């Protein structure tokens, strides 16, 4: 063939790939997978790789940040209040008394940044990004399958945002960061194990590879368990699985798996007997995982951790596998979209989305800020039947504003069961707030101590303890708690403010304080401590309804409590006490309605000379006539019919809002 003819020889485009140089065996599957049927053109292939390689994970992190900061800020701020991190050596030592203590210490550290929800969310997203990168590197995920990196992110987010009311009861400190940090550490250990085995196995004899594999696994178990708890054991299990995909002999692969099982079985027992003897022996393998004590058998909340562990195990078992099953563009794209849809749907489905739960958190936050109008605004915007906690916080706000007598029944009443699959107690949710603001600091103090011992000390506990100690004039005790708050990142100024109040020479400083002053006024004659049987609302109503006082504010609180108990003799006693102290003679509407109703139900009190408003008389007559007209209806049917016209009256509440359960 002449030179001219040689120049005219063309390589067909579809055969060009045969001229590419040979790719080394190690890591070759990654380079090969980048040349796919989806990459029909160079530009088009680059765009495809850019989106599926790193664009999709970044987009997922950005969406996570936006959703959390816009929809979960109140939840994250509440999580921060139920957390405590102290910058002291003693605090670190206290966390290290159980396996996984390092995760607890780091988790509480990062959780404190939810004081600014955007900042805490940013840190959480950075950890999630690190987790995806570690999974990508440890298991050498092809950029074409970066959608798989979203699976552990979604599962970690579910562990944080499917808690609901468990947020108040979890004993695991730093929960919001423990799952992502523990999983990241476990995957990093597997990456180090794999990289070490491969590097040693290139030029060394089999004995060296064996020594390296077994030594790394033992070190990971002995060092990982005390620092990471369950996640250290997970790393060992993944090492045993991925060993079957590494350049090891068959006997060594079997030996690595057997060693992994033995280490998982006996290392926790060894530490329990020698170091962590204070831990519960039933949970030594599950340290650094949350405990759901009220759930029988295997709690459904653990399925997220099980699926996460199984997913990582599958990645380890499939390490280095090459499959042409989805080589066609259509099948590959369809699988990607199906995975994305499944991840999005699963995350949304298991996310705790109860609106009432968030409204309760917001109402408690408004009470802490003395924003009583904010409490009422949330109560007005609530759709449907409220929970008892919402009702009690609404009544507290109306009492503080002096408007309970005219507006208490203009808001929906009810006893909707909270969206929780276990038994709740208002004492853990808002009971401390109620006790404090109703003038019972000893009960607030008691519940803070009990919950602190049972579930761990929190910022919220220390803040309540400071205020209760000041109200009881126990300034040295208050100083102890203020000194602890000064060791936190964000509450030093708060503690300094109350420190000035506690040690002020003028006692009028406390009396004139907008928060503690009104509480101090209600404390007269209530310096007691007994058992509330964990029923905060009923206890408050009963202890307040029978008080004798010469203070108008206390007298109105007594009357409000008697009104809610619906006990006629108790009401008349409270009504007379209030009427004698009300010098202007103006009796709020709901008190008139109750007196007019009880005067007609029982003729023990002559109401003929009482100056009732004509609107009170007319609404009573109209209500009774309507009741006669709809006599055959059930109580539930009458509620719907009567509410538009009489739902804002005491008559409606007395006859139709019955058998409501508190908690």
PDB file of C-alpha atoms in Angstrom, residues 98-234:
ATOM      1  CA  UNK A  98     -19.789   5.097  78.520  1.00  0.00           C
ATOM      2  CA  UNK A  99     -18.886   3.666  75.131  1.00  0.00           C
ATOM      3  CA  UNK A 100     -19.458   6.147  72.325  1.00  0.00           C
ATOM      4  CA  UNK A 101     -18.678   9.021  74.653  1.00  0.00           C
ATOM      5  CA  UNK A 102     -16.646  10.861  72.034  1.00  0.00           C
ATOM      6  CA  UNK A 103     -19.668  10.955  69.755  1.00  0.00           C
ATOM      7  CA  UNK A 104     -21.798  12.277  72.607  1.00  0.00           C
ATOM      8  CA  UNK A 105     -19.257  14.962  73.398  1.00  0.00           C
ATOM      9  CA  UNK A 106     -18.926  16.064  69.771  1.00  0.00           C
ATOM     10  CA  UNK A 107     -22.675  15.778  69.197  1.00  0.00           C
ATOM     11  CA  UNK A 108     -23.547  18.085  72.084  1.00  0.00           C
ATOM     12  CA  UNK A 109     -20.876  20.490  70.888  1.00  0.00           C
ATOM     13  CA  UNK A 110     -22.346  20.837  67.404  1.00  0.00           C
ATOM     14  CA  UNK A 111     -25.972  20.819  68.603  1.00  0.00           C
ATOM     15  CA  UNK A 112     -25.405  24.023  70.559  1.00  0.00           C
ATOM     16  CA  UNK A 113     -25.019  25.862  67.243  1.00  0.00           C
ATOM     17  CA  UNK A 114     -28.730  25.370  66.560  1.00  0.00           C
ATOM     18  CA  UNK A 115     -29.050  28.445  68.781  1.00  0.00           C
ATOM     19  CA  UNK A 116     -28.790  30.023  65.331  1.00  0.00           C
ATOM     20  CA  UNK A 117     -30.787  27.460  63.292  1.00  0.00           C
ATOM     21  CA  UNK A 118     -29.103  28.450  60.038  1.00  0.00           C
ATOM     22  CA  UNK A 119     -25.638  27.929  61.511  1.00  0.00           C
ATOM     23  CA  UNK A 120     -26.428  24.549  63.046  1.00  0.00           C
ATOM     24  CA  UNK A 121     -28.087  23.473  59.796  1.00  0.00           C
ATOM     25  CA  UNK A 122     -25.035  24.546  57.820  1.00  0.00           C
ATOM     26  CA  UNK A 123     -22.789  22.421  60.045  1.00  0.00           C
ATOM     27  CA  UNK A 124     -25.162  19.476  59.703  1.00  0.00           C
ATOM     28  CA  UNK A 125     -25.138  19.805  55.910  1.00  0.00           C
ATOM     29  CA  UNK A 126     -21.327  19.958  55.880  1.00  0.00           C
ATOM     30  CA  UNK A 127     -21.235  16.727  57.871  1.00  0.00           C
ATOM     31  CA  UNK A 128     -23.687  15.163  55.414  1.00  0.00           C
ATOM     32  CA  UNK A 129     -21.470  16.268  52.544  1.00  0.00           C
ATOM     33  CA  UNK A 130     -18.456  14.701  54.252  1.00  0.00           C
ATOM     34  CA  UNK A 131     -20.414  11.490  54.731  1.00  0.00           C
ATOM     35  CA  UNK A 132     -21.219  11.315  51.015  1.00  0.00           C
ATOM     36  CA  UNK A 133     -17.576  11.916  50.085  1.00  0.00           C
ATOM     37  CA  UNK A 134     -16.370   9.204  52.472  1.00  0.00           C
ATOM     38  CA  UNK A 135     -18.891   6.689  51.124  1.00  0.00           C
ATOM     39  CA  UNK A 136     -17.817   7.622  47.600  1.00  0.00           C
ATOM     40  CA  UNK A 137     -14.135   7.077  48.422  1.00  0.00           C
ATOM     41  CA  UNK A 138     -14.484   4.031  50.669  1.00  0.00           C
ATOM     42  CA  UNK A 139     -16.625   1.978  48.291  1.00  0.00           C
ATOM     43  CA  UNK A 140     -15.414   3.636  45.073  1.00  0.00           C
ATOM     44  CA  UNK A 141     -18.882   4.547  43.888  1.00  0.00           C
ATOM     45  CA  UNK A 142     -18.957   5.338  40.186  1.00  0.00           C
ATOM     46  CA  UNK A 143     -19.873   8.979  39.438  1.00  0.00           C
ATOM     47  CA  UNK A 144     -22.666   7.595  37.293  1.00  0.00           C
ATOM     48  CA  UNK A 145     -24.211   6.150  40.469  1.00  0.00           C
ATOM     49  CA  UNK A 146     -23.716   9.081  42.799  1.00  0.00           C
ATOM     50  CA  UNK A 147     -27.457   8.893  43.473  1.00  0.00           C
ATOM     51  CA  UNK A 148     -26.554   6.088  45.874  1.00  0.00           C
ATOM     52  CA  UNK A 149     -24.785   8.656  48.033  1.00  0.00           C
ATOM     53  CA  UNK A 150     -28.166  10.203  48.827  1.00  0.00           C
ATOM     54  CA  UNK A 151     -29.377   7.048  50.575  1.00  0.00           C
ATOM     55  CA  UNK A 152     -27.291   7.396  53.787  1.00  0.00           C
ATOM     56  CA  UNK A 153     -28.023  11.140  53.845  1.00  0.00           C
ATOM     57  CA  UNK A 154     -31.763  10.509  53.686  1.00  0.00           C
ATOM     58  CA  UNK A 155     -31.584   7.844  56.404  1.00  0.00           C
ATOM     59  CA  UNK A 156     -29.541  10.080  58.708  1.00  0.00           C
ATOM     60  CA  UNK A 157     -32.017  12.937  58.233  1.00  0.00           C
ATOM     61  CA  UNK A 158     -34.902  10.616  59.063  1.00  0.00           C
ATOM     62  CA  UNK A 159     -33.264   9.639  62.358  1.00  0.00           C
ATOM     63  CA  UNK A 160     -33.234  13.343  63.296  1.00  0.00           C
ATOM     64  CA  UNK A 161     -36.585  14.479  61.962  1.00  0.00           C
ATOM     65  CA  UNK A 162     -38.896  11.555  62.661  1.00  0.00           C
ATOM     66  CA  UNK A 163     -38.568  11.990  66.439  1.00  0.00           C
ATOM     67  CA  UNK A 164     -41.626  14.112  67.131  1.00  0.00           C
ATOM     68  CA  UNK A 165     -42.356  14.093  70.856  1.00  0.00           C
ATOM     69  CA  UNK A 166     -39.419  11.759  71.470  1.00  0.00           C
ATOM     70  CA  UNK A 167     -37.377  14.950  71.309  1.00  0.00           C
ATOM     71  CA  UNK A 168     -38.324  15.576  74.946  1.00  0.00           C
ATOM     72  CA  UNK A 169     -37.592  12.053  76.180  1.00  0.00           C
ATOM     73  CA  UNK A 170     -34.392  10.936  74.458  1.00  0.00           C
ATOM     74  CA  UNK A 171     -31.549  10.291  76.862  1.00  0.00           C
ATOM     75  CA  UNK A 172     -28.920  10.203  74.109  1.00  0.00           C
ATOM     76  CA  UNK A 173     -27.182  13.568  74.159  1.00  0.00           C
ATOM     77  CA  UNK A 174     -26.084  15.142  70.907  1.00  0.00           C
ATOM     78  CA  UNK A 175     -28.481  12.937  68.958  1.00  0.00           C
ATOM     79  CA  UNK A 176     -28.779  15.282  65.967  1.00  0.00           C
ATOM     80  CA  UNK A 177     -25.127  14.853  64.974  1.00  0.00           C
ATOM     81  CA  UNK A 178     -24.303  11.410  66.338  1.00  0.00           C
ATOM     82  CA  UNK A 179     -25.718   9.414  63.417  1.00  0.00           C
ATOM     83  CA  UNK A 180     -23.913  11.392  60.731  1.00  0.00           C
ATOM     84  CA  UNK A 181     -20.636  11.546  62.671  1.00  0.00           C
ATOM     85  CA  UNK A 182     -20.760   7.890  63.704  1.00  0.00           C
ATOM     86  CA  UNK A 183     -21.537   6.694  60.179  1.00  0.00           C
ATOM     87  CA  UNK A 184     -18.818   8.931  58.740  1.00  0.00           C
ATOM     88  CA  UNK A 185     -16.268   7.546  61.199  1.00  0.00           C
ATOM     89  CA  UNK A 186     -17.282   3.943  60.457  1.00  0.00           C
ATOM     90  CA  UNK A 187     -16.991   4.461  56.698  1.00  0.00           C
ATOM     91  CA  UNK A 188     -13.645   6.240  57.130  1.00  0.00           C
ATOM     92  CA  UNK A 189     -12.287   3.242  59.057  1.00  0.00           C
ATOM     93  CA  UNK A 190     -13.424   0.915  56.263  1.00  0.00           C
ATOM     94  CA  UNK A 191     -11.744   3.144  53.697  1.00  0.00           C
ATOM     95  CA  UNK A 192      -8.495   3.072  55.680  1.00  0.00           C
ATOM     96  CA  UNK A 193      -8.763  -0.724  56.026  1.00  0.00           C
ATOM     97  CA  UNK A 194      -9.354  -1.248  52.309  1.00  0.00           C
ATOM     98  CA  UNK A 195      -6.598   1.158  51.250  1.00  0.00           C
ATOM     99  CA  UNK A 196      -4.096  -0.452  53.636  1.00  0.00           C
ATOM    100  CA  UNK A 197      -4.853  -3.983  52.447  1.00  0.00           C
ATOM    101  CA  UNK A 198      -4.593  -3.028  48.782  1.00  0.00           C
ATOM    102  CA  UNK A 199      -1.325  -1.133  49.245  1.00  0.00           C
ATOM    103  CA  UNK A 200       0.268  -3.924  51.264  1.00  0.00           C
ATOM    104  CA  UNK A 201      -0.986  -6.558  48.885  1.00  0.00           C
ATOM    105  CA  UNK A 202       0.748  -5.186  45.807  1.00  0.00           C
ATOM    106  CA  UNK A 203       4.349  -6.085  46.578  1.00  0.00           C
ATOM    107  CA  UNK A 204       4.229  -8.022  49.855  1.00  0.00           C
ATOM    108  CA  UNK A 205       3.873 -11.644  50.710  1.00  0.00           C
ATOM    109  CA  UNK A 206       0.592 -13.149  51.909  1.00  0.00           C
ATOM    110  CA  UNK A 207       1.767 -13.164  55.528  1.00  0.00           C
ATOM    111  CA  UNK A 208       2.131  -9.378  55.486  1.00  0.00           C
ATOM    112  CA  UNK A 209      -1.341  -8.947  54.072  1.00  0.00           C
ATOM    113  CA  UNK A 210      -2.748 -11.244  56.709  1.00  0.00           C
ATOM    114  CA  UNK A 211      -1.008  -9.435  59.540  1.00  0.00           C
ATOM    115  CA  UNK A 212      -2.156  -6.058  58.210  1.00  0.00           C
ATOM    116  CA  UNK A 213      -5.788  -7.134  57.795  1.00  0.00           C
ATOM    117  CA  UNK A 214      -6.155  -8.786  61.189  1.00  0.00           C
ATOM    118  CA  UNK A 215      -4.219  -6.094  63.060  1.00  0.00           C
ATOM    119  CA  UNK A 216      -6.266  -3.262  61.554  1.00  0.00           C
ATOM    120  CA  UNK A 217      -9.505  -4.992  62.449  1.00  0.00           C
ATOM    121  CA  UNK A 218      -8.443  -5.561  66.057  1.00  0.00           C
ATOM    122  CA  UNK A 219      -7.286  -1.957  66.438  1.00  0.00           C
ATOM    123  CA  UNK A 220     -10.538  -0.678  64.923  1.00  0.00           C
ATOM    124  CA  UNK A 221     -12.563  -2.728  67.422  1.00  0.00           C
ATOM    125  CA  UNK A 222     -10.508  -1.884  70.507  1.00  0.00           C
ATOM    126  CA  UNK A 223     -10.275   1.839  69.698  1.00  0.00           C
ATOM    127  CA  UNK A 224     -13.529   2.300  67.810  1.00  0.00           C
ATOM    128  CA  UNK A 225     -15.919   0.813  70.376  1.00  0.00           C
ATOM    129  CA  UNK A 226     -15.040   3.111  73.316  1.00  0.00           C
ATOM    130  CA  UNK A 227     -15.043   6.170  71.072  1.00  0.00           C
ATOM    131  CA  UNK A 228     -17.889   5.338  68.686  1.00  0.00           C
ATOM    132  CA  UNK A 229     -19.938   2.648  70.406  1.00  0.00           C
ATOM    133  CA  UNK A 230     -22.236   0.893  67.926  1.00  0.00           C
ATOM    134  CA  UNK A 231     -20.599   2.639  64.978  1.00  0.00           C
ATOM    135  CA  UNK A 232     -17.218   1.195  65.891  1.00  0.00           C
ATOM    136  CA  UNK A 233     -18.730  -2.294  65.772  1.00  0.00           C
ATOM    137  CA  UNK A 234     -20.413  -1.418  62.468  1.00  0.00           C
TER     138      UNK A 234
END
